[in-house]
């Protein structure tokens, strides 16, 4: 089944600005980032601000894919227990990411750019099922592609999904949006002696057991030689700065 109307090959980056360090980016937006100051769910002004930032990155000439998390609604590992097995809980978590994807899709379209949600858990009456070729075509046509449903499998996270999609969609970097301005030796919120890294290798990130992404995500990024740019999404314009290689970030790269 195809959701696209053409199989004519198109050149990459038809409207690219020259000199971009990462012409095709994959932005990982956690569910918590969409929650803003709320304790749960979506905070529409925050969703709108993130959408504007994604649209600004596209306006620079970046092709923009986004993997959305679901932690603002449900995390499988947290709700699994005696009454709910882990695989079912994770399926519920994946559905949460689709809700977030749809919210972000609409906010992006309101901000003036075309967007498509593609879900790894097929639900064709709601959004397109994920497949690599249609996703690539959307990117080449300047659509912001929201990749929901994580990897489509339980026991994974959307961080691993982000690296997986970045690798298969030939993205130049994963932009990992967090609440802090990079990777620290310890949690800077609880440990005042924590210091920040400007640059790390994937091996170091794994060896130091840094919690910014799970080990499966770092291991896959190492395998694919994919740079991961860790930055704070709290400031407006943060995605554009990370995409252009400026701003306060930690770069995890080979
Ligand atoms: N999930 C899953 N497989 C995946 C990605 C996500 O089962 O490939 C489920 C899992 O239960 C997870 C939830 O979806 O807790 C929400 O994703 P995640 O915790 O990664 O969201 P984030 O922390 O980015 O908001």
PDB file of C-alpha atoms and ligand atoms in Angstrom:
ATOM      1  CA  UNK A   1       0.000   0.000   0.000  1.00  0.00           C
ATOM      2  CA  UNK A   2       1.455   3.372  -0.948  1.00  0.00           C
ATOM      3  CA  UNK A   3       0.498   6.689   0.564  1.00  0.00           C
ATOM      4  CA  UNK A   4       2.570   8.655  -1.892  1.00  0.00           C
ATOM      5  CA  UNK A   5       1.655   9.784  -5.355  1.00  0.00           C
ATOM      6  CA  UNK A   6       4.930   9.420  -7.195  1.00  0.00           C
ATOM      7  CA  UNK A   7       7.960   7.162  -7.390  1.00  0.00           C
ATOM      8  CA  UNK A   8      10.000   9.547  -9.504  1.00  0.00           C
ATOM      9  CA  UNK A   9      13.447   9.843  -7.910  1.00  0.00           C
ATOM     10  CA  UNK A  10      14.015  13.264  -6.429  1.00  0.00           C
ATOM     11  CA  UNK A  11      17.335  14.830  -5.520  1.00  0.00           C
ATOM     12  CA  UNK A  12      18.153  15.174  -1.873  1.00  0.00           C
ATOM     13  CA  UNK A  13      17.774  18.654  -0.400  1.00  0.00           C
ATOM     14  CA  UNK A  14      16.042  20.436  -3.296  1.00  0.00           C
ATOM     15  CA  UNK A  15      16.009  23.687  -1.349  1.00  0.00           C
ATOM     16  CA  UNK A  16      19.025  23.192   0.912  1.00  0.00           C
ATOM     17  CA  UNK A  17      21.060  26.076   2.189  1.00  0.00           C
ATOM     18  CA  UNK A  18      24.745  25.459   1.526  1.00  0.00           C
ATOM     19  CA  UNK A  19      27.088  24.920   4.436  1.00  0.00           C
ATOM     20  CA  UNK A  20      24.695  23.259   6.856  1.00  0.00           C
ATOM     21  CA  UNK A  21      26.629  20.859   9.079  1.00  0.00           C
ATOM     22  CA  UNK A  22      23.674  18.469   9.304  1.00  0.00           C
ATOM     23  CA  UNK A  23      21.472  18.762   6.192  1.00  0.00           C
ATOM     24  CA  UNK A  24      19.113  16.007   7.348  1.00  0.00           C
ATOM     25  CA  UNK A  25      18.402  15.925  11.060  1.00  0.00           C
ATOM     26  CA  UNK A  26      16.460  13.639  13.330  1.00  0.00           C
ATOM     27  CA  UNK A  27      15.188  15.479  16.398  1.00  0.00           C
ATOM     28  CA  UNK A  28      14.249  13.364  19.407  1.00  0.00           C
ATOM     29  CA  UNK A  29      11.514  15.140  21.377  1.00  0.00           C
ATOM     30  CA  UNK A  30      10.558  13.382  24.587  1.00  0.00           C
ATOM     31  CA  UNK A  31       7.036  13.318  25.898  1.00  0.00           C
ATOM     32  CA  UNK A  32       8.244  15.302  28.897  1.00  0.00           C
ATOM     33  CA  UNK A  33       9.395  18.128  26.626  1.00  0.00           C
ATOM     34  CA  UNK A  34       5.806  18.476  25.362  1.00  0.00           C
ATOM     35  CA  UNK A  35       4.481  18.609  28.922  1.00  0.00           C
ATOM     36  CA  UNK A  36       6.031  22.029  29.623  1.00  0.00           C
ATOM     37  CA  UNK A  37       5.218  23.050  33.208  1.00  0.00           C
ATOM     38  CA  UNK A  38       2.340  20.582  33.503  1.00  0.00           C
ATOM     39  CA  UNK A  39       2.693  17.348  35.515  1.00  0.00           C
ATOM     40  CA  UNK A  40       1.106  15.236  32.763  1.00  0.00           C
ATOM     41  CA  UNK A  41      -0.045  15.373  29.151  1.00  0.00           C
ATOM     42  CA  UNK A  42       0.417  18.176  26.665  1.00  0.00           C
ATOM     43  CA  UNK A  43       1.004  21.896  27.253  1.00  0.00           C
ATOM     44  CA  UNK A  44      -0.244  23.549  24.034  1.00  0.00           C
ATOM     45  CA  UNK A  45       2.009  26.666  24.214  1.00  0.00           C
ATOM     46  CA  UNK A  46       5.063  24.436  24.683  1.00  0.00           C
ATOM     47  CA  UNK A  47       3.991  22.166  21.813  1.00  0.00           C
ATOM     48  CA  UNK A  48       3.516  25.279  19.639  1.00  0.00           C
ATOM     49  CA  UNK A  49       6.964  26.650  20.585  1.00  0.00           C
ATOM     50  CA  UNK A  50       8.686  23.360  19.722  1.00  0.00           C
ATOM     51  CA  UNK A  51       6.725  23.223  16.449  1.00  0.00           C
ATOM     52  CA  UNK A  52       7.895  26.754  15.535  1.00  0.00           C
ATOM     53  CA  UNK A  53      11.469  25.757  16.236  1.00  0.00           C
ATOM     54  CA  UNK A  54      11.175  22.691  13.996  1.00  0.00           C
ATOM     55  CA  UNK A  55       9.658  24.833  11.245  1.00  0.00           C
ATOM     56  CA  UNK A  56      12.539  27.318  11.609  1.00  0.00           C
ATOM     57  CA  UNK A  57      15.063  24.479  11.170  1.00  0.00           C
ATOM     58  CA  UNK A  58      13.251  23.429   8.007  1.00  0.00           C
ATOM     59  CA  UNK A  59      13.242  27.033   6.774  1.00  0.00           C
ATOM     60  CA  UNK A  60      17.037  27.016   7.034  1.00  0.00           C
ATOM     61  CA  UNK A  61      17.066  24.176   4.526  1.00  0.00           C
ATOM     62  CA  UNK A  62      17.268  21.169   6.845  1.00  0.00           C
ATOM     63  CA  UNK A  63      15.251  18.068   6.157  1.00  0.00           C
ATOM     64  CA  UNK A  64      13.609  17.374   9.502  1.00  0.00           C
ATOM     65  CA  UNK A  65      12.498  14.054  10.955  1.00  0.00           C
ATOM     66  CA  UNK A  66      11.229  13.891  14.525  1.00  0.00           C
ATOM     67  CA  UNK A  67      10.894  10.916  16.847  1.00  0.00           C
ATOM     68  CA  UNK A  68       8.372  11.655  19.585  1.00  0.00           C
ATOM     69  CA  UNK A  69       8.339  10.019  23.000  1.00  0.00           C
ATOM     70  CA  UNK A  70       5.362   9.251  25.183  1.00  0.00           C
ATOM     71  CA  UNK A  71       6.586   9.641  28.745  1.00  0.00           C
ATOM     72  CA  UNK A  72       4.207  12.541  29.415  1.00  0.00           C
ATOM     73  CA  UNK A  73       1.358  10.047  29.104  1.00  0.00           C
ATOM     74  CA  UNK A  74       2.629   6.562  29.864  1.00  0.00           C
ATOM     75  CA  UNK A  75       5.891   4.666  30.243  1.00  0.00           C
ATOM     76  CA  UNK A  76       5.597   0.909  29.942  1.00  0.00           C
ATOM     77  CA  UNK A  77       8.237   0.031  32.517  1.00  0.00           C
ATOM     78  CA  UNK A  78       6.550   2.255  35.094  1.00  0.00           C
ATOM     79  CA  UNK A  79       3.021   0.884  34.788  1.00  0.00           C
ATOM     80  CA  UNK A  80       3.871  -2.788  34.189  1.00  0.00           C
ATOM     81  CA  UNK A  81       3.273  -4.984  37.213  1.00  0.00           C
ATOM     82  CA  UNK A  82       1.189  -7.809  38.540  1.00  0.00           C
ATOM     83  CA  UNK A  83      -1.937  -6.717  36.697  1.00  0.00           C
ATOM     84  CA  UNK A  84      -0.345  -5.527  33.480  1.00  0.00           C
ATOM     85  CA  UNK A  85       2.402  -7.348  31.671  1.00  0.00           C
ATOM     86  CA  UNK A  86       5.327  -5.437  30.280  1.00  0.00           C
ATOM     87  CA  UNK A  87       4.629  -6.064  26.593  1.00  0.00           C
ATOM     88  CA  UNK A  88       1.051  -4.767  26.939  1.00  0.00           C
ATOM     89  CA  UNK A  89       2.227  -1.774  28.953  1.00  0.00           C
ATOM     90  CA  UNK A  90       4.792  -1.011  26.246  1.00  0.00           C
ATOM     91  CA  UNK A  91       2.116  -1.230  23.563  1.00  0.00           C
ATOM     92  CA  UNK A  92       0.204   1.381  25.543  1.00  0.00           C
ATOM     93  CA  UNK A  93       3.352   3.513  25.704  1.00  0.00           C
ATOM     94  CA  UNK A  94       3.744   3.289  21.928  1.00  0.00           C
ATOM     95  CA  UNK A  95       0.146   4.463  21.499  1.00  0.00           C
ATOM     96  CA  UNK A  96       0.982   7.450  23.703  1.00  0.00           C
ATOM     97  CA  UNK A  97       3.735   8.444  21.270  1.00  0.00           C
ATOM     98  CA  UNK A  98       1.193   8.474  18.433  1.00  0.00           C
ATOM     99  CA  UNK A  99      -1.002  10.904  20.370  1.00  0.00           C
ATOM    100  CA  UNK A 100       1.990  13.192  20.830  1.00  0.00           C
ATOM    101  CA  UNK A 101       2.926  12.855  17.163  1.00  0.00           C
ATOM    102  CA  UNK A 102      -0.531  13.952  16.065  1.00  0.00           C
ATOM    103  CA  UNK A 103      -0.463  16.951  18.408  1.00  0.00           C
ATOM    104  CA  UNK A 104       2.936  18.014  17.095  1.00  0.00           C
ATOM    105  CA  UNK A 105       1.887  17.430  13.485  1.00  0.00           C
ATOM    106  CA  UNK A 106      -1.014  19.807  13.856  1.00  0.00           C
ATOM    107  CA  UNK A 107       1.089  22.415  15.656  1.00  0.00           C
ATOM    108  CA  UNK A 108       3.705  22.265  12.863  1.00  0.00           C
ATOM    109  CA  UNK A 109       1.042  22.739  10.190  1.00  0.00           C
ATOM    110  CA  UNK A 110      -0.342  25.700  12.147  1.00  0.00           C
ATOM    111  CA  UNK A 111       3.188  27.111  12.228  1.00  0.00           C
ATOM    112  CA  UNK A 112       3.230  26.978   8.436  1.00  0.00           C
ATOM    113  CA  UNK A 113       5.025  23.811   7.336  1.00  0.00           C
ATOM    114  CA  UNK A 114       3.655  20.551   5.937  1.00  0.00           C
ATOM    115  CA  UNK A 115       3.972  17.588   8.293  1.00  0.00           C
ATOM    116  CA  UNK A 116       3.140  13.889   8.283  1.00  0.00           C
ATOM    117  CA  UNK A 117       2.916  11.437  11.154  1.00  0.00           C
ATOM    118  CA  UNK A 118       4.119   7.921  10.342  1.00  0.00           C
ATOM    119  CA  UNK A 119       3.508   5.272  12.968  1.00  0.00           C
ATOM    120  CA  UNK A 120       5.527   2.103  13.508  1.00  0.00           C
ATOM    121  CA  UNK A 121       2.295   0.673  14.925  1.00  0.00           C
ATOM    122  CA  UNK A 122       0.043   0.683  11.856  1.00  0.00           C
ATOM    123  CA  UNK A 123      -3.245   2.550  12.293  1.00  0.00           C
ATOM    124  CA  UNK A 124      -4.043   3.684   8.756  1.00  0.00           C
ATOM    125  CA  UNK A 125      -7.253   5.527   9.600  1.00  0.00           C
ATOM    126  CA  UNK A 126      -5.250   7.791  11.922  1.00  0.00           C
ATOM    127  CA  UNK A 127      -1.899   8.300  10.181  1.00  0.00           C
ATOM    128  CA  UNK A 128       0.408   6.608   7.700  1.00  0.00           C
ATOM    129  CA  UNK A 129       2.140   3.397   8.704  1.00  0.00           C
ATOM    130  CA  UNK A 130       5.903   3.837   8.865  1.00  0.00           C
ATOM    131  CA  UNK A 131       7.918   2.618   5.905  1.00  0.00           C
ATOM    132  CA  UNK A 132      11.359   3.856   4.901  1.00  0.00           C
ATOM    133  CA  UNK A 133      10.733   4.869   1.285  1.00  0.00           C
ATOM    134  CA  UNK A 134       7.622   6.993   1.916  1.00  0.00           C
ATOM    135  CA  UNK A 135       9.412   8.600   4.872  1.00  0.00           C
ATOM    136  CA  UNK A 136      12.349   9.516   2.616  1.00  0.00           C
ATOM    137  CA  UNK A 137      10.021  10.924  -0.026  1.00  0.00           C
ATOM    138  CA  UNK A 138       8.273  13.125   2.519  1.00  0.00           C
ATOM    139  CA  UNK A 139      11.635  14.422   3.719  1.00  0.00           C
ATOM    140  CA  UNK A 140      12.827  15.205   0.195  1.00  0.00           C
ATOM    141  CA  UNK A 141       9.622  17.127  -0.423  1.00  0.00           C
ATOM    142  CA  UNK A 142      10.245  19.325   2.578  1.00  0.00           C
ATOM    143  CA  UNK A 143       7.660  17.768   4.877  1.00  0.00           C
ATOM    144  CA  UNK A 144       8.491  17.461   8.539  1.00  0.00           C
ATOM    145  CA  UNK A 145       8.120  13.763   9.317  1.00  0.00           C
ATOM    146  CA  UNK A 146       6.892  12.746  12.756  1.00  0.00           C
ATOM    147  CA  UNK A 147       7.913   9.200  13.535  1.00  0.00           C
ATOM    148  CA  UNK A 148       5.624   7.752  16.170  1.00  0.00           C
ATOM    149  CA  UNK A 149       5.262   4.312  17.720  1.00  0.00           C
ATOM    150  CA  UNK A 150       8.955   4.045  18.611  1.00  0.00           C
ATOM    151  CA  UNK A 151      10.499   0.965  17.056  1.00  0.00           C
ATOM    152  CA  UNK A 152       7.102  -0.766  17.011  1.00  0.00           C
ATOM    153  CA  UNK A 153       8.389  -3.323  19.520  1.00  0.00           C
ATOM    154  CA  UNK A 154       8.047  -3.594  23.296  1.00  0.00           C
ATOM    155  CA  UNK A 155      11.124  -3.445  25.548  1.00  0.00           C
ATOM    156  CA  UNK A 156      12.615  -0.583  23.519  1.00  0.00           C
ATOM    157  CA  UNK A 157      12.601   3.158  24.050  1.00  0.00           C
ATOM    158  CA  UNK A 158      12.015   6.039  21.700  1.00  0.00           C
ATOM    159  CA  UNK A 159      15.709   6.957  22.131  1.00  0.00           C
ATOM    160  CA  UNK A 160      16.639   3.682  20.475  1.00  0.00           C
ATOM    161  CA  UNK A 161      13.868   4.316  17.936  1.00  0.00           C
ATOM    162  CA  UNK A 162      15.399   7.733  17.215  1.00  0.00           C
ATOM    163  CA  UNK A 163      18.847   6.315  16.466  1.00  0.00           C
ATOM    164  CA  UNK A 164      17.356   3.463  14.442  1.00  0.00           C
ATOM    165  CA  UNK A 165      15.317   5.830  12.267  1.00  0.00           C
ATOM    166  CA  UNK A 166      18.220   8.260  11.916  1.00  0.00           C
ATOM    167  CA  UNK A 167      20.426   5.419  10.674  1.00  0.00           C
ATOM    168  CA  UNK A 168      17.915   4.007   8.208  1.00  0.00           C
ATOM    169  CA  UNK A 169      16.842   7.443   6.908  1.00  0.00           C
ATOM    170  CA  UNK A 170      20.486   8.500   6.362  1.00  0.00           C
ATOM    171  CA  UNK A 171      20.232  11.398   8.780  1.00  0.00           C
ATOM    172  CA  UNK A 172      23.395  13.358   9.468  1.00  0.00           C
ATOM    173  CA  UNK A 173      22.818  13.714  13.208  1.00  0.00           C
ATOM    174  CA  UNK A 174      20.429  12.916  16.032  1.00  0.00           C
ATOM    175  CA  UNK A 175      19.475  16.058  17.950  1.00  0.00           C
ATOM    176  CA  UNK A 176      18.537  14.827  21.402  1.00  0.00           C
ATOM    177  CA  UNK A 177      16.436  17.454  23.152  1.00  0.00           C
ATOM    178  CA  UNK A 178      16.639  17.341  26.962  1.00  0.00           C
ATOM    179  CA  UNK A 179      16.028  19.630  29.917  1.00  0.00           C
ATOM    180  CA  UNK A 180      19.745  20.353  30.419  1.00  0.00           C
ATOM    181  CA  UNK A 181      22.319  21.910  28.134  1.00  0.00           C
ATOM    182  CA  UNK A 182      24.363  18.801  27.433  1.00  0.00           C
ATOM    183  CA  UNK A 183      25.821  15.693  29.028  1.00  0.00           C
ATOM    184  CA  UNK A 184      27.178  15.943  32.582  1.00  0.00           C
ATOM    185  CA  UNK A 185      29.358  13.642  34.665  1.00  0.00           C
ATOM    186  CA  UNK A 186      26.365  13.290  37.035  1.00  0.00           C
ATOM    187  CA  UNK A 187      22.853  14.723  37.294  1.00  0.00           C
ATOM    188  CA  UNK A 188      23.461  18.495  37.637  1.00  0.00           C
ATOM    189  CA  UNK A 189      20.092  18.907  39.356  1.00  0.00           C
ATOM    190  CA  UNK A 190      21.138  16.736  42.284  1.00  0.00           C
ATOM    191  CA  UNK A 191      24.952  16.876  42.197  1.00  0.00           C
ATOM    192  CA  UNK A 192      26.475  20.384  42.275  1.00  0.00           C
ATOM    193  CA  UNK A 193      29.942  18.997  41.476  1.00  0.00           C
ATOM    194  CA  UNK A 194      28.735  17.632  38.094  1.00  0.00           C
ATOM    195  CA  UNK A 195      30.711  18.951  35.121  1.00  0.00           C
ATOM    196  CA  UNK A 196      29.644  19.208  31.511  1.00  0.00           C
ATOM    197  CA  UNK A 197      31.250  17.525  28.514  1.00  0.00           C
ATOM    198  CA  UNK A 198      31.646  19.455  25.266  1.00  0.00           C
ATOM    199  CA  UNK A 199      32.490  16.307  23.363  1.00  0.00           C
ATOM    200  CA  UNK A 200      32.472  12.575  24.000  1.00  0.00           C
ATOM    201  CA  UNK A 201      32.902   9.427  21.966  1.00  0.00           C
ATOM    202  CA  UNK A 202      30.176   6.780  21.838  1.00  0.00           C
ATOM    203  CA  UNK A 203      32.590   4.434  23.618  1.00  0.00           C
ATOM    204  CA  UNK A 204      32.993   6.921  26.456  1.00  0.00           C
ATOM    205  CA  UNK A 205      29.242   7.482  26.721  1.00  0.00           C
ATOM    206  CA  UNK A 206      28.789   3.718  27.075  1.00  0.00           C
ATOM    207  CA  UNK A 207      31.756   3.172  29.396  1.00  0.00           C
ATOM    208  CA  UNK A 208      30.710   6.003  31.742  1.00  0.00           C
ATOM    209  CA  UNK A 209      27.119   4.675  31.731  1.00  0.00           C
ATOM    210  CA  UNK A 210      25.766   8.181  31.087  1.00  0.00           C
ATOM    211  CA  UNK A 211      22.010   8.247  31.485  1.00  0.00           C
ATOM    212  CA  UNK A 212      21.224  10.748  28.729  1.00  0.00           C
ATOM    213  CA  UNK A 213      20.237   7.894  26.386  1.00  0.00           C
ATOM    214  CA  UNK A 214      19.964   4.172  26.986  1.00  0.00           C
ATOM    215  CA  UNK A 215      22.860   1.874  26.154  1.00  0.00           C
ATOM    216  CA  UNK A 216      21.046   0.297  23.194  1.00  0.00           C
ATOM    217  CA  UNK A 217      20.697   3.747  21.593  1.00  0.00           C
ATOM    218  CA  UNK A 218      24.381   4.629  22.117  1.00  0.00           C
ATOM    219  CA  UNK A 219      25.511   1.224  20.835  1.00  0.00           C
ATOM    220  CA  UNK A 220      23.445   1.604  17.665  1.00  0.00           C
ATOM    221  CA  UNK A 221      24.718   5.156  17.143  1.00  0.00           C
ATOM    222  CA  UNK A 222      28.290   3.868  17.470  1.00  0.00           C
ATOM    223  CA  UNK A 223      27.599   1.125  14.929  1.00  0.00           C
ATOM    224  CA  UNK A 224      26.130   3.665  12.483  1.00  0.00           C
ATOM    225  CA  UNK A 225      28.800   6.337  13.299  1.00  0.00           C
ATOM    226  CA  UNK A 226      25.973   8.772  13.968  1.00  0.00           C
ATOM    227  CA  UNK A 227      26.687  11.962  15.895  1.00  0.00           C
ATOM    228  CA  UNK A 228      24.300  12.711  18.765  1.00  0.00           C
ATOM    229  CA  UNK A 229      23.907  16.364  19.679  1.00  0.00           C
ATOM    230  CA  UNK A 230      22.542  16.763  23.212  1.00  0.00           C
ATOM    231  CA  UNK A 231      20.987  20.151  23.980  1.00  0.00           C
ATOM    232  CA  UNK A 232      18.340  21.860  26.101  1.00  0.00           C
ATOM    233  CA  UNK A 233      15.023  22.469  24.410  1.00  0.00           C
ATOM    234  CA  UNK A 234      13.931  24.990  27.040  1.00  0.00           C
ATOM    235  CA  UNK A 235      15.165  28.051  25.154  1.00  0.00           C
ATOM    236  CA  UNK A 236      13.361  29.120  21.966  1.00  0.00           C
ATOM    237  CA  UNK A 237      15.578  28.628  18.918  1.00  0.00           C
ATOM    238  CA  UNK A 238      17.447  25.729  20.520  1.00  0.00           C
ATOM    239  CA  UNK A 239      16.737  23.294  17.686  1.00  0.00           C
ATOM    240  CA  UNK A 240      17.987  25.755  15.076  1.00  0.00           C
ATOM    241  CA  UNK A 241      21.167  26.402  17.068  1.00  0.00           C
ATOM    242  CA  UNK A 242      21.842  22.680  17.487  1.00  0.00           C
ATOM    243  CA  UNK A 243      21.120  22.067  13.787  1.00  0.00           C
ATOM    244  CA  UNK A 244      23.579  24.753  12.724  1.00  0.00           C
ATOM    245  CA  UNK A 245      26.347  23.510  15.007  1.00  0.00           C
ATOM    246  CA  UNK A 246      26.118  26.472  17.395  1.00  0.00           C
ATOM    247  CA  UNK A 247      24.692  26.857  20.872  1.00  0.00           C
ATOM    248  CA  UNK A 248      25.598  25.063  24.066  1.00  0.00           C
ATOM    249  CA  UNK A 249      25.595  21.372  23.306  1.00  0.00           C
ATOM    250  CA  UNK A 250      27.451  18.146  23.957  1.00  0.00           C
ATOM    251  CA  UNK A 251      28.459  16.295  20.815  1.00  0.00           C
ATOM    252  CA  UNK A 252      28.745  12.506  21.064  1.00  0.00           C
ATOM    253  CA  UNK A 253      30.628  11.454  17.954  1.00  0.00           C
ATOM    254  CA  UNK A 254      33.202   8.867  16.814  1.00  0.00           C
TER     255      UNK A 254
HETATM  256  N1  LIG B   1       7.969   2.118  23.722  1.00  0.00           N
HETATM  257  C1  LIG B   1       8.143   0.807  23.299  1.00  0.00           C
HETATM  258  N2  LIG B   1       8.941   0.556  22.224  1.00  0.00           N
HETATM  259  C2  LIG B   1       9.596   1.523  21.560  1.00  0.00           C
HETATM  260  C3  LIG B   1       9.446   2.863  22.009  1.00  0.00           C
HETATM  261  C4  LIG B   1       8.631   3.129  23.086  1.00  0.00           C
HETATM  262  O1  LIG B   1       7.576  -0.108  23.874  1.00  0.00           O
HETATM  263  O2  LIG B   1      10.300   1.231  20.585  1.00  0.00           O
HETATM  264  C5  LIG B   1       7.047   2.405  24.828  1.00  0.00           C
HETATM  265  C6  LIG B   1       7.661   2.202  26.209  1.00  0.00           C
HETATM  266  O3  LIG B   1       6.676   1.702  27.079  1.00  0.00           O
HETATM  267  C7  LIG B   1       8.030   3.615  26.605  1.00  0.00           C
HETATM  268  C8  LIG B   1       6.897   4.415  26.019  1.00  0.00           C
HETATM  269  O4  LIG B   1       6.625   3.755  24.778  1.00  0.00           O
HETATM  270  O5  LIG B   1       8.115   3.763  28.016  1.00  0.00           O
HETATM  271  C9  LIG B   1       7.167   5.874  25.779  1.00  0.00           C
HETATM  272  O6  LIG B   1       8.428   6.029  25.157  1.00  0.00           O
HETATM  273  P1  LIG B   1       9.663   6.694  25.924  1.00  0.00           P
HETATM  274  O7  LIG B   1       9.671   6.264  27.366  1.00  0.00           O
HETATM  275  O8  LIG B   1      10.899   6.410  25.159  1.00  0.00           O
HETATM  276  O9  LIG B   1       9.271   8.222  25.812  1.00  0.00           O
HETATM  277  P2  LIG B   1      10.056   9.534  26.289  1.00  0.00           P
HETATM  278  O10 LIG B   1      10.880   9.174  27.501  1.00  0.00           O
HETATM  279  O11 LIG B   1      10.927   9.943  25.166  1.00  0.00           O
HETATM  280  O12 LIG B   1       8.977  10.523  26.543  1.00  0.00           O
END
